[in-house]
Tab-separated table of C-alpha atoms in Angstrom:
chain	number	residue	atom	x	y	z
C	1	MET	CA	36.047	51.278	59.943
C	2	SER	CA	36.687	54.899	60.762
C	3	GLU	CA	38.205	57.163	58.151
C	4	LEU	CA	41.738	57.169	57.613
C	5	LYS	CA	43.632	60.544	58.419
C	6	LYS	CA	45.314	62.292	55.790
C	7	THR	CA	48.730	64.178	55.896
C	8	PRO	CA	48.998	67.637	54.484
C	9	LEU	CA	50.772	66.083	51.373
C	10	TYR	CA	47.915	63.554	50.613
C	11	GLU	CA	46.689	65.305	47.470
C	12	LEU	CA	50.198	65.488	46.414
C	13	HIS	CA	50.694	61.795	46.713
C	14	LEU	CA	47.522	60.987	44.758
C	15	GLU	CA	48.632	63.493	41.990
C	16	LEU	CA	51.977	61.633	41.837
C	17	GLY	CA	50.252	58.243	41.265
C	18	ALA	CA	51.054	56.784	44.640
C	19	LYS	CA	49.889	53.506	45.645
C	20	MET	CA	48.144	54.293	49.032
C	21	VAL	CA	47.836	51.907	52.049
C	22	GLU	CA	46.736	52.243	55.663
C	23	PHE	CA	49.627	52.930	58.053
C	24	THR	CA	48.956	53.647	61.859
C	25	GLY	CA	45.620	55.153	61.040
C	26	TYR	CA	46.927	57.294	58.086
C	27	SER	CA	46.405	56.733	54.360
C	28	MET	CA	50.196	56.735	53.329
C	29	PRO	CA	52.072	56.156	49.954
C	30	VAL	CA	53.605	52.618	49.927
C	31	GLN	CA	55.164	53.105	46.632
C	32	TYR	CA	55.077	55.508	43.626
C	33	SER	CA	55.434	54.677	39.964
C	34	LEU	CA	59.020	53.598	40.205
C	35	GLY	CA	58.415	50.724	42.547
C	36	VAL	CA	60.006	49.660	45.689
C	37	ILE	CA	63.353	48.573	44.189
C	38	LYS	CA	64.094	51.440	42.191
C	39	GLU	CA	62.850	53.897	44.966
C	40	HIS	CA	65.370	52.282	47.310
C	41	ASN	CA	68.028	52.452	44.787
C	42	HIS	CA	67.396	55.964	43.828
C	43	THR	CA	67.604	57.000	47.547
C	44	ARG	CA	71.049	55.333	47.949
C	45	GLN	CA	72.418	56.828	44.763
C	46	LYS	CA	70.676	60.271	44.629
C	47	ALA	CA	67.869	61.679	46.766
C	48	GLY	CA	64.644	60.316	47.971
C	49	LEU	CA	61.770	62.250	49.318
C	50	PHE	CA	59.574	60.740	52.033
C	51	ASP	CA	56.371	62.121	53.663
C	52	VAL	CA	56.909	61.575	57.494
C	53	SER	CA	54.154	63.886	58.481
C	54	HIS	CA	52.287	61.104	60.241
C	55	MET	CA	54.996	61.235	63.025
C	56	GLY	CA	54.355	62.999	66.238
C	57	GLN	CA	56.167	66.482	66.407
C	58	ALA	CA	55.923	68.482	69.575
C	59	TRP	CA	57.510	71.372	71.801
C	60	LEU	CA	57.959	70.545	75.242
C	61	ILE	CA	57.895	73.877	76.936
C	62	GLY	CA	58.843	74.854	80.588
C	63	GLU	CA	60.814	77.569	82.366
C	64	SER	CA	63.911	76.778	80.749
C	65	GLN	CA	65.518	74.013	78.501
C	66	SER	CA	67.315	72.596	81.358
C	67	LYS	CA	64.111	72.297	83.536
C	68	VAL	CA	62.366	70.461	80.688
C	69	ALA	CA	65.458	68.292	80.028
C	70	ASN	CA	65.567	67.367	83.877
C	71	GLN	CA	61.870	66.391	83.689
C	72	LEU	CA	62.136	64.554	80.570
C	73	GLU	CA	65.096	62.407	81.907
C	74	LYS	CA	62.529	60.818	84.363
C	75	LEU	CA	61.000	58.872	81.416
C	76	LEU	CA	64.020	58.055	79.190
C	77	PRO	CA	67.691	56.833	79.737
C	78	ALA	CA	69.529	59.489	77.579
C	79	GLU	CA	71.628	62.389	78.487
C	80	ILE	CA	69.264	65.325	77.765
C	81	GLU	CA	70.512	67.923	80.333
C	82	GLY	CA	73.963	67.794	78.989
C	83	LEU	CA	73.061	67.712	75.393
C	84	ALA	CA	74.823	70.401	73.445
C	85	SER	CA	72.705	73.265	72.137
C	86	GLY	CA	71.584	72.600	68.592
C	87	LYS	CA	72.111	68.789	68.770
C	88	GLN	CA	69.758	65.882	68.837
C	89	GLN	CA	69.682	62.623	70.641
C	90	TYR	CA	67.928	59.307	69.876
C	91	SER	CA	66.409	57.844	72.964
C	92	GLN	CA	63.512	55.540	74.095
C	93	LEU	CA	60.473	56.118	76.579
C	94	LEU	CA	60.726	52.914	79.000
C	95	ASN	CA	58.262	51.109	81.191
C	96	GLU	CA	58.775	49.911	84.705
C	97	ASN	CA	60.472	46.757	83.405
C	98	GLY	CA	62.784	48.777	81.026
C	99	GLY	CA	60.832	47.699	78.083
C	100	VAL	CA	60.457	50.357	75.143
C	101	LEU	CA	57.197	52.105	74.947
C	102	ASP	CA	58.654	53.959	71.792
C	103	ASP	CA	61.810	55.290	70.391
C	104	LEU	CA	62.129	58.942	69.493
C	105	ILE	CA	64.440	61.954	68.804
C	106	VAL	CA	64.864	64.754	71.217
C	107	THR	CA	66.397	68.012	70.052
C	108	LYS	CA	67.796	71.125	71.958
C	109	PRO	CA	67.178	74.154	69.757
C	110	ALA	CA	70.038	76.682	69.795
C	111	GLU	CA	67.890	79.477	68.782
C	112	GLU	CA	67.373	82.127	71.529
C	113	ARG	CA	63.529	82.233	71.110
C	114	TYR	CA	63.288	78.537	71.859
C	115	ASN	CA	65.479	78.512	74.990
C	116	ASP	CA	62.470	77.295	77.062
C	117	ARG	CA	61.797	74.194	75.187
C	118	LEU	CA	62.870	70.990	73.488
C	119	TYR	CA	61.541	69.543	70.275
C	120	MET	CA	60.503	66.107	69.901
C	121	VAL	CA	59.509	63.637	67.167
C	122	VAL	CA	58.001	60.131	68.082
C	123	ASN	CA	56.437	57.353	66.224
C	124	ALA	CA	53.064	57.824	64.635
C	125	GLY	CA	51.589	54.638	66.187
C	126	CYS	CA	52.628	55.779	69.562
C	127	LYS	CA	52.155	59.554	69.501
C	128	ASP	CA	48.917	60.002	71.448
C	129	ALA	CA	50.100	57.561	74.183
C	130	ASP	CA	53.513	59.053	74.396
C	131	TYR	CA	52.422	62.690	74.855
C	132	ALA	CA	49.683	61.740	77.116
C	133	LEU	CA	52.352	60.127	79.343
C	134	MET	CA	54.557	63.145	78.990
C	135	SER	CA	51.699	65.491	79.980
C	136	GLU	CA	50.871	63.464	82.928
C	137	LYS	CA	54.491	62.763	84.274
C	138	LEU	CA	56.322	65.974	83.298
C	139	ASN	CA	56.037	68.580	86.102
C	140	GLY	CA	55.897	72.164	84.842
C	141	VAL	CA	56.078	71.156	81.291
C	142	LYS	CA	53.513	71.896	78.583
C	143	VAL	CA	53.355	69.665	75.629
C	144	LEU	CA	52.374	71.465	72.528
C	145	ARG	CA	51.795	69.176	69.549
C	146	LEU	CA	52.604	70.489	66.362
C	147	GLU	CA	49.545	69.304	64.373
C	148	ASP	CA	49.742	72.087	61.688
C	149	ARG	CA	53.004	71.094	60.368
C	150	ALA	CA	54.032	68.675	57.772
C	151	GLN	CA	57.374	66.601	57.951
C	152	ILE	CA	59.495	65.350	55.161
C	153	ALA	CA	62.658	63.660	54.857
C	154	LEU	CA	64.983	64.116	52.028
C	155	GLN	CA	67.582	61.248	52.145
C	156	GLY	CA	70.676	60.275	49.898
C	157	PRO	CA	74.018	61.654	48.719
C	158	LYS	CA	72.337	64.284	46.674
C	159	ALA	CA	70.073	65.504	49.587
C	160	VAL	CA	72.483	68.223	50.746
C	161	ASP	CA	72.868	69.758	47.177
C	162	CYS	CA	69.071	69.609	46.535
C	163	LEU	CA	68.069	71.205	49.774
C	164	ALA	CA	70.735	73.881	49.857
C	165	LYS	CA	69.407	75.122	46.464
C	166	ILE	CA	66.238	76.292	48.201
C	167	VAL	CA	67.440	76.729	51.868
C	168	SER	CA	70.809	78.167	52.061
C	169	GLY	CA	73.089	77.059	54.940
C	170	VAL	CA	71.989	73.431	55.396
C	171	GLU	CA	75.052	72.210	53.881
C	172	ASN	CA	77.079	73.403	56.882
C	173	MET	CA	75.185	71.322	59.305
C	174	LYS	CA	76.605	68.098	60.746
C	175	PHE	CA	74.752	64.929	61.425
C	176	MET	CA	72.293	64.924	64.361
C	177	THR	CA	72.147	68.685	64.437
C	178	PHE	CA	69.103	70.974	64.146
C	179	LYS	CA	68.425	74.526	63.066
C	180	CYS	CA	65.505	76.895	62.220
C	181	PHE	CA	65.394	78.435	58.681
C	182	SER	CA	63.090	81.015	57.148
C	183	TYR	CA	61.639	80.124	53.739
C	184	ASN	CA	59.437	83.020	52.302
C	185	GLU	CA	58.914	84.211	55.745
C	186	HIS	CA	57.838	80.621	56.903
C	187	GLU	CA	59.690	78.811	59.556
C	188	LEU	CA	61.328	75.391	58.703
C	189	LEU	CA	62.696	73.253	61.495
C	190	ILE	CA	65.498	71.287	59.787
C	191	SER	CA	67.694	68.454	61.199
C	192	ARG	CA	70.502	66.630	59.263
C	193	SER	CA	69.077	63.194	60.199
C	194	GLY	CA	67.050	60.347	58.958
C	195	TYR	CA	66.394	56.681	59.021
C	196	THR	CA	67.779	55.138	55.836
C	197	GLY	CA	71.399	55.079	56.609
C	198	GLU	CA	72.173	57.880	54.142
C	199	ASP	CA	73.018	61.373	54.742
C	200	GLY	CA	70.035	63.621	54.675
C	201	TYR	CA	67.561	65.880	56.321
C	202	GLU	CA	64.292	65.843	58.074
C	203	ILE	CA	62.306	69.063	57.482
C	204	SER	CA	59.324	70.275	59.447
C	205	ILE	CA	57.101	72.536	57.346
C	206	PRO	CA	53.966	74.574	58.089
C	207	GLU	CA	51.228	72.653	56.511
C	208	ASN	CA	49.918	75.537	54.189
C	209	ILE	CA	53.187	75.522	52.272
C	210	ALA	CA	53.959	72.021	52.618
C	211	ILE	CA	52.838	70.899	49.070
C	212	GLU	CA	54.538	74.011	47.494
C	213	PHE	CA	57.739	73.324	49.350
C	214	THR	CA	57.809	69.675	48.602
C	215	LYS	CA	56.897	70.208	44.789
C	216	LYS	CA	60.149	72.563	44.639
C	217	LEU	CA	62.274	69.565	45.726
C	218	LEU	CA	60.404	67.029	43.416
C	219	GLU	CA	61.007	69.377	40.458
C	220	MET	CA	64.828	68.676	40.751
C	221	GLU	CA	66.067	65.905	38.669
C	222	ASP	CA	67.812	64.016	41.326
C	223	VAL	CA	64.818	63.979	43.698
C	224	GLU	CA	62.082	61.184	43.622
C	225	PRO	CA	59.244	60.584	45.959
C	226	ILE	CA	59.887	57.411	47.916
C	227	GLY	CA	57.090	55.298	49.592
C	228	LEU	CA	57.018	53.214	52.926
C	229	GLY	CA	58.060	50.156	51.130
C	230	ALA	CA	61.459	51.426	50.358
C	231	ARG	CA	61.563	53.211	53.652
C	232	ASP	CA	61.389	49.741	55.247
C	233	SER	CA	63.923	48.147	53.103
C	234	LEU	CA	66.429	51.223	53.510
C	235	ARG	CA	66.128	51.175	57.288
C	236	LEU	CA	66.505	47.400	57.595
C	237	GLU	CA	69.735	47.490	55.431
C	238	ALA	CA	70.962	50.238	57.654
C	239	GLY	CA	70.327	47.833	60.699
C	240	LEU	CA	67.885	50.583	62.190
C	241	CYS	CA	65.084	49.205	64.577
C	242	LEU	CA	61.393	49.605	63.676
C	243	TYR	CA	59.214	50.075	66.538
C	244	GLY	CA	56.680	47.468	66.717
C	245	ASN	CA	58.949	44.965	65.062
C	246	ASP	CA	62.437	45.144	66.602
C	247	LEU	CA	61.495	47.145	69.702
C	248	ASN	CA	58.492	46.733	71.875
C	249	GLU	CA	57.366	46.880	75.484
C	250	THR	CA	59.148	43.407	76.371
C	251	ILE	CA	62.488	44.514	74.700
C	252	SER	CA	64.830	46.797	76.727
C	253	PRO	CA	67.352	49.074	74.949
C	254	ILE	CA	70.092	46.788	76.346
C	255	ASP	CA	68.573	43.841	74.652
C	256	ALA	CA	68.413	45.917	71.383
C	257	GLY	CA	71.924	46.822	71.436
C	258	LEU	CA	71.150	50.443	72.150
C	259	LEU	CA	73.439	51.172	74.995
C	260	TRP	CA	75.321	53.729	73.085
C	261	SER	CA	72.072	55.803	73.283
C	262	ILE	CA	72.090	55.789	77.128
C	263	GLY	CA	73.962	58.733	78.874
C	264	LYS	CA	77.178	57.782	80.706
C	265	ARG	CA	76.044	59.655	83.805
C	266	ARG	CA	72.626	57.984	83.665
C	267	ARG	CA	74.171	54.499	83.519
C	268	THR	CA	75.391	55.016	87.140
C	269	GLU	CA	72.752	57.512	88.403
C	270	GLY	CA	69.848	55.963	87.098
C	271	GLY	CA	66.662	57.895	88.072
C	272	PHE	CA	64.367	57.087	85.117
C	273	THR	CA	61.490	54.663	84.674
C	274	GLY	CA	62.893	51.180	84.339
C	275	SER	CA	66.347	52.130	85.627
C	276	GLU	CA	66.542	49.375	88.090
C	277	LYS	CA	66.328	46.798	85.252
C	278	ILE	CA	68.416	48.794	82.806
C	279	LEU	CA	71.337	49.270	85.274
C	280	LYS	CA	71.058	45.705	86.234
C	281	GLN	CA	71.428	44.519	82.620
C	282	ILE	CA	74.290	46.933	82.001
C	283	LYS	CA	76.247	45.345	84.793
C	284	SER	CA	75.232	41.772	84.457
C	285	GLY	CA	74.554	41.293	80.811
C	286	VAL	CA	71.336	40.190	78.726
C	287	ASP	CA	69.770	36.925	77.923
C	288	LYS	CA	69.077	37.738	74.268
C	289	LYS	CA	70.859	39.877	71.652
C	290	ARG	CA	69.797	41.662	68.426
C	291	VAL	CA	71.872	40.497	65.509
C	292	GLY	CA	71.922	40.319	61.786
C	293	LEU	CA	71.395	37.259	59.712
C	294	ASN	CA	73.539	36.416	56.459
C	295	ILE	CA	71.075	34.214	54.660
C	296	GLU	CA	72.136	31.742	52.213
C	297	GLY	CA	70.150	31.702	48.766
C	298	LYS	CA	67.712	34.161	47.473
C	299	MET	CA	64.516	33.472	49.626
C	300	PRO	CA	63.506	36.367	52.002
C	301	CYS	CA	62.873	35.281	55.523
C	302	ARG	CA	60.130	37.385	57.236
C	303	ALA	CA	59.386	38.656	60.729
C	304	GLY	CA	58.264	35.744	62.877
C	305	THR	CA	60.474	33.182	61.349
C	306	GLU	CA	61.891	30.978	63.951
C	307	ILE	CA	65.622	30.257	64.316
C	308	PHE	CA	67.177	26.950	65.392
C	309	VAL	CA	70.455	25.468	66.286
C	310	GLY	CA	69.947	21.748	66.119
C	311	ASP	CA	66.477	21.003	67.574
C	312	LYS	CA	66.610	23.954	69.904
C	313	LYS	CA	64.772	27.073	69.199
C	314	VAL	CA	67.278	29.924	69.781
C	315	GLY	CA	65.474	32.952	68.316
C	316	ILE	CA	63.312	34.853	66.152
C	317	ILE	CA	63.251	37.200	63.112
C	318	THR	CA	61.723	40.561	64.025
C	319	SER	CA	62.270	42.322	60.565
C	320	GLY	CA	63.087	40.531	57.352
C	321	GLY	CA	63.023	40.989	53.681
C	322	PHE	CA	65.043	41.748	50.621
C	323	GLY	CA	67.752	44.212	50.604
C	324	PRO	CA	67.915	45.793	47.007
C	325	THR	CA	71.470	47.370	47.782
C	326	VAL	CA	73.084	44.260	48.868
C	327	ASN	CA	70.770	42.225	46.484
C	328	ARG	CA	70.010	39.500	48.799
C	329	PRO	CA	67.720	38.695	51.790
C	330	VAL	CA	68.391	40.700	54.941
C	331	ALA	CA	66.983	40.074	58.367
C	332	MET	CA	67.370	41.177	61.889
C	333	ALA	CA	66.829	38.858	64.922
C	334	TYR	CA	66.757	38.296	68.516
C	335	ILE	CA	68.798	35.379	69.479
C	336	ASP	CA	69.742	33.710	72.806
C	337	LYS	CA	73.047	35.235	73.964
C	338	GLU	CA	75.012	31.860	73.912
C	339	PHE	CA	74.220	31.583	70.056
C	340	SER	CA	74.771	35.243	69.298
C	341	ALA	CA	78.405	35.177	68.370
C	342	ILE	CA	79.248	36.470	64.799
C	343	ASP	CA	79.466	33.502	62.251
C	344	THR	CA	77.382	31.218	64.408
C	345	ASP	CA	75.600	28.784	61.892
C	346	VAL	CA	71.765	28.756	62.433
C	347	VAL	CA	68.814	27.271	60.480
C	348	LEU	CA	65.704	29.245	59.559
C	349	LYS	CA	62.295	27.290	59.290
C	350	VAL	CA	60.314	28.950	56.464
C	351	ARG	CA	57.187	26.992	55.354
C	352	ASN	CA	58.657	23.490	55.922
C	353	LYS	CA	61.936	24.528	54.378
C	354	GLU	CA	65.165	24.772	56.245
C	355	ILE	CA	67.278	27.960	55.288
C	356	ILE	CA	70.980	28.121	56.426
C	357	ALA	CA	72.047	31.370	57.754
C	358	LYS	CA	74.933	32.854	59.993
C	359	ILE	CA	74.798	35.554	62.579
C	360	CYS	CA	76.376	38.750	61.285
C	361	LYS	CA	77.096	42.171	61.933
C	362	MET	CA	74.819	45.177	61.079
C	363	PRO	CA	74.555	47.305	59.055
C	364	PHE	CA	74.176	45.286	55.807
C	365	SER	CA	74.946	48.451	53.763
C	366	LYS	CA	77.445	51.035	54.854
C	367	LYS	CA	76.199	54.358	56.559
C	368	THR	CA	77.221	57.558	54.938
C	369	TYR	CA	76.452	60.091	57.737
C	370	VAL	CA	78.141	63.440	57.666
C	371	ARG	CA	79.479	63.965	61.002
U	1	MET	CA	42.021	26.943	24.342
U	2	THR	CA	41.627	30.617	25.472
U	3	LYS	CA	42.872	31.640	28.770
U	4	LYS	CA	40.857	31.290	31.932
U	5	TYR	CA	41.155	33.298	34.996
U	6	THR	CA	40.596	32.618	38.835
U	7	LYS	CA	39.209	35.007	41.354
U	8	GLU	CA	42.745	34.526	43.082
U	9	HIS	CA	44.231	36.350	40.041
U	10	GLU	CA	45.898	33.394	38.427
U	11	TRP	CA	45.514	32.462	34.625
U	12	ILE	CA	45.257	29.128	33.114
U	13	GLU	CA	45.793	27.855	29.577
U	14	LEU	CA	44.927	24.271	28.817
U	15	LYS	CA	46.607	22.281	25.963
U	16	GLY	CA	45.482	18.751	25.942
U	17	ASP	CA	45.520	17.667	29.462
U	18	VAL	CA	48.246	19.956	30.677
U	19	ALA	CA	47.382	23.495	32.054
U	20	THR	CA	49.989	26.303	32.201
U	21	VAL	CA	49.477	28.428	35.199
U	22	GLY	CA	50.695	32.069	36.004
U	23	ILE	CA	49.757	35.253	37.863
U	24	THR	CA	47.649	37.977	35.980
U	25	ASN	CA	48.968	41.417	35.238
U	26	TYR	CA	46.886	42.719	37.721
U	27	ALA	CA	48.259	40.492	40.500
U	28	GLN	CA	51.693	41.379	39.592
U	29	GLU	CA	51.020	45.065	39.844
U	30	GLN	CA	49.619	44.524	43.323
U	31	ILE	CA	52.415	42.333	44.546
U	32	GLY	CA	55.054	44.847	43.305
U	33	ASP	CA	58.787	44.085	42.600
U	34	VAL	CA	59.062	40.351	42.772
U	35	VAL	CA	62.436	39.178	44.410
U	36	PHE	CA	61.933	35.522	44.653
U	37	VAL	CA	59.675	32.710	43.374
U	38	GLU	CA	59.579	29.492	45.420
U	39	LEU	CA	58.535	26.944	42.693
U	40	PRO	CA	56.703	23.858	43.403
U	41	GLU	CA	58.464	20.546	42.895
U	42	ILE	CA	57.811	18.319	39.758
U	43	GLY	CA	55.634	15.567	41.065
U	44	ASP	CA	53.913	17.546	43.664
U	45	SER	CA	50.025	17.024	43.528
U	46	PHE	CA	47.597	19.592	44.482
U	47	SER	CA	43.642	19.863	44.732
U	48	ALA	CA	42.092	22.932	43.438
U	49	GLY	CA	42.579	25.888	46.005
U	50	ASP	CA	45.782	24.290	47.649
U	51	ASN	CA	48.839	26.437	48.289
U	52	ALA	CA	51.226	25.589	45.337
U	53	CYS	CA	53.840	28.031	45.575
U	54	VAL	CA	54.971	31.548	46.970
U	55	ILE	CA	55.817	34.738	45.159
U	56	GLU	CA	57.921	37.106	47.256
U	57	SER	CA	58.110	40.948	46.890
U	58	VAL	CA	60.521	43.220	48.709
U	59	LYS	CA	57.890	43.629	51.699
U	60	ALA	CA	55.771	40.447	51.601
U	61	ALA	CA	55.028	36.892	50.617
U	62	SER	CA	51.934	36.043	48.433
U	63	ASP	CA	50.675	32.533	48.230
U	64	ILE	CA	49.720	31.233	44.805
U	65	TYR	CA	46.893	28.700	44.847
U	66	ALA	CA	46.678	25.777	42.449
U	67	PRO	CA	43.656	26.790	40.298
U	68	ILE	CA	42.780	23.257	39.355
U	69	SER	CA	43.479	19.775	40.698
U	70	GLY	CA	46.593	17.987	39.102
U	71	GLU	CA	50.096	17.127	39.202
U	72	ILE	CA	53.007	19.437	38.502
U	73	VAL	CA	54.834	18.201	35.363
U	74	GLU	CA	57.058	21.456	34.730
U	75	VAL	CA	58.128	24.506	36.394
U	76	ASN	CA	59.644	27.713	34.941
U	77	GLU	CA	63.181	27.517	36.132
U	78	GLU	CA	64.072	30.753	34.457
U	79	LEU	CA	62.068	32.464	37.432
U	80	GLU	CA	64.852	31.213	39.876
U	81	ALA	CA	67.379	33.327	38.132
U	82	ASN	CA	65.187	36.285	37.009
U	83	SER	CA	62.162	36.541	39.356
U	84	ALA	CA	61.626	40.140	38.045
U	85	LEU	CA	60.293	38.585	34.880
U	86	VAL	CA	57.008	38.178	36.708
U	87	ASN	CA	56.801	42.030	36.672
U	88	GLU	CA	57.741	42.168	32.947
U	89	ASP	CA	55.661	39.446	31.430
U	90	ALA	CA	53.242	37.943	33.939
U	91	GLU	CA	50.890	36.565	31.360
U	92	GLY	CA	53.470	35.353	29.059
U	93	SER	CA	57.051	34.287	29.529
U	94	ALA	CA	56.745	34.351	33.283
U	95	TRP	CA	54.407	31.446	33.477
U	96	ILE	CA	54.962	29.617	36.845
U	97	PHE	CA	54.217	25.873	36.397
U	98	LYS	CA	52.483	23.420	34.247
U	99	MET	CA	50.215	20.769	35.875
U	100	LYS	CA	48.665	17.607	34.268
U	101	ILE	CA	45.015	18.017	35.339
U	102	SER	CA	42.838	15.240	36.483
U	103	ASP	CA	39.195	16.772	35.946
U	104	GLU	CA	38.786	19.326	33.165
U	105	SER	CA	35.213	20.143	34.467
U	106	GLU	CA	36.785	22.073	37.384
U	107	LEU	CA	37.654	24.625	34.773
U	108	ASN	CA	33.883	25.390	34.740
U	109	ASP	CA	34.573	27.326	37.878
U	110	THR	CA	37.038	29.639	36.367
U	111	LEU	CA	36.287	33.004	34.699
U	112	ASP	CA	36.651	34.068	31.106
U	113	GLU	CA	38.569	37.319	30.449
U	114	GLU	CA	35.490	39.596	30.422
U	115	ALA	CA	34.232	38.101	33.653
U	116	TYR	CA	37.794	38.483	35.223
U	117	LYS	CA	38.044	41.989	34.107
U	118	ALA	CA	34.756	42.778	35.654
U	119	ILE	CA	35.902	41.758	39.242
U	120	LEU	CA	39.012	44.092	39.157
């Protein structure tokens, strides 16, 4: 086995007593001393700090933002050209069949010095392929990966107060906006965003000050380090897709219920990889839908669990586990469209047992974004 | 009798011909926060090494094996209401099931405390 990669915060994780596991080729903290449930609850109640340095940050640099945006729109279905300055957009890289190669966030910086570029963050497991694809397909665009930067997420209702103590001004940002800040003459790239369903921030930090900066936040009473275990239960309760589970190359953003992330202009114009399929799905509908499951009892039903109505297999769970905030099992699934209506009764088969469930809306726990 | 251990991180305590079985403290630390225990049914029969029940944490399910052959005579119903007890007292009040054993000599394949600690 090849040696695992380490993030700039690796030594800090060890110092904090994290339990480390392999995740997409990196040695990452799955939990710290609090344990998954307390870490999850702490994030919902106060502020949780996550190392997300394994994710792929890059500048896409060209003659102008609009030229880069124009090129990028060849590969994804979101409105990038019309994205307002200083704002972020969630989108997906697609294949020819409209399947999702990765999901990502594109940002249009408002800073004058960055008027020739967009900032991107993609999933760790896909980053090499994503940026290779962009380098190949985007004319006149240089992909500059930010491998000398760490990235942390600070999430939860106290995130704003805690971060504002050391980076003044972040409190004025709105959800899905981006701004550059100076911290002891080092540049921080900060967005008010995250993947827990809570208010919070994602902060890109030069690696040489990453531990020092992170420790400043961890010294605050309201901030605890949070591992991948709670990151997964938080995003699942929030009804957010995990690439590799709920999104993959055989699932389109329309199947996944992500039509909201597709630009209005682009729904008619097309002009992106996979647009033929996507536009057809928008017009005539999909065969399967992504739904939540309200599961009876306390047994968690995991990814891969088959869903039945009578003897007919009608779907499969793609993410499932236990939701500490709602204190019961939570799962999301893909299900044949005719059985996807809210409150439809279904049966889950887990280890020769039949578990009763109902199709439900997501999120399972309420989102608290500051818009 | 003193406690015996398996390489699969279960403990066994034999009284007469009834063995009480649970998971070790090391095992509960590895599993993390337990959110559900799927207990076997009274009357179920297992051979040593069979899947006897499942312990679920937030993130994953862990199979618990019958450390010895026998028939389930009692299960710890308290774990249905309070599965977190496994994290709090794995080698005590969070015992999982009791089985009437058929062949005591199978215990020869288990480890004493010292031998178990040596494999951790």
